[in-house]
């Protein structure tokens, strides 16, 4: 049950990224710049739960594959809660 709110939040942000990707280029660039500045390397954790985030970050974004490991995912939940607040 605890993962349901987390899933709902990640789904909402995933939908937001889809809609953002359809908006004007300057808005996408503004959001992408802010995310890169504020989240840095932590963005790869968000991309694992918000797949459409990758589409607005662009082709030069490289996701850290270690974040997709289930052991890392368990430890990353607290970090992801923080990142959602920042996002």
Coordinates of C-alpha atoms in Angstrom, one line a residue:
X1 CA 0.0 0.0 0.0
X2 CA 2.9 2.4 0.7
X3 CA 4.0 2.2 -2.9
X4 CA 0.6 3.3 -4.3
X5 CA 1.0 7.0 -3.4
X6 CA 4.5 6.9 -4.8
X7 CA 3.3 5.3 -8.0
X8 CA 0.5 7.9 -8.3
X9 CA 3.1 10.7 -7.9
X10 CA 5.5 9.2 -10.4
X11 CA 2.6 8.7 -12.9
X12 CA 1.5 12.3 -12.5
X13 CA 5.0 13.6 -13.1
X14 CA 5.4 11.3 -16.1
X15 CA 2.2 12.8 -17.6
X16 CA 3.6 16.3 -16.8
X17 CA 6.7 15.5 -18.7
X18 CA 4.7 14.2 -21.7
X19 CA 2.7 17.5 -21.7
X20 CA 5.8 19.6 -21.2
X21 CA 7.5 17.9 -24.1
X22 CA 4.6 19.1 -26.3
X23 CA 5.0 22.7 -25.2
X24 CA 7.3 25.3 -26.7
X25 CA 11.0 24.7 -26.8
X26 CA 11.9 27.6 -24.6
X27 CA 9.7 26.2 -21.7
X28 CA 11.3 22.8 -22.1
X29 CA 14.8 24.3 -22.1
X30 CA 14.0 26.4 -19.0
X31 CA 12.7 23.3 -17.0
X32 CA 15.6 21.1 -18.3
X33 CA 18.2 23.7 -17.2
X34 CA 16.7 24.1 -13.8
X35 CA 16.5 20.3 -13.3
X36 CA 20.1 19.8 -14.4
X37 CA 21.3 22.6 -12.1
X38 CA 19.3 21.6 -9.1
X39 CA 19.4 17.8 -9.3
X40 CA 22.6 17.1 -11.2
X41 CA 23.5 13.4 -11.1
X42 CA 20.4 12.5 -9.1
X43 CA 18.3 12.9 -12.2
X44 CA 19.0 9.3 -13.2
X45 CA 17.1 8.2 -10.1
X46 CA 14.1 10.2 -11.3
X47 CA 14.3 8.9 -14.8
X48 CA 13.9 5.3 -13.6
X49 CA 10.5 6.2 -12.2
X50 CA 9.5 9.0 -14.6
X51 CA 10.5 7.5 -18.1
X52 CA 9.2 10.6 -20.0
X53 CA 11.6 12.8 -18.1
X54 CA 14.3 11.4 -20.4
X55 CA 12.5 12.8 -23.4
X56 CA 12.7 16.4 -22.1
X57 CA 16.3 16.1 -20.9
X58 CA 17.5 15.4 -24.4
X59 CA 19.7 12.9 -26.1
X60 CA 22.8 13.9 -24.2
X61 CA 21.4 12.7 -20.9
X62 CA 22.9 9.4 -19.8
X63 CA 21.1 7.4 -17.2
X64 CA 23.2 5.6 -14.6
X65 CA 22.2 1.9 -15.1
X66 CA 23.1 1.1 -11.5
X67 CA 20.0 3.0 -10.4
X68 CA 17.9 0.4 -12.1
X69 CA 19.3 -2.4 -9.9
X70 CA 16.6 -3.6 -7.4
X71 CA 19.0 -3.3 -4.4
X72 CA 19.7 0.3 -5.3
X73 CA 16.0 1.0 -5.8
X74 CA 15.2 0.0 -2.3
X75 CA 17.8 2.4 -0.8
X76 CA 16.8 5.1 -3.2
X77 CA 13.2 5.6 -2.1
X78 CA 14.1 8.2 0.5
X79 CA 16.2 9.9 -2.0
X80 CA 13.4 9.9 -4.6
X81 CA 11.0 11.4 -2.1
X82 CA 13.4 14.3 -1.7
X83 CA 13.9 14.6 -5.4
X84 CA 10.2 14.7 -6.0
X85 CA 10.0 17.6 -3.6
X86 CA 12.8 19.3 -5.6
X87 CA 11.2 18.5 -9.0

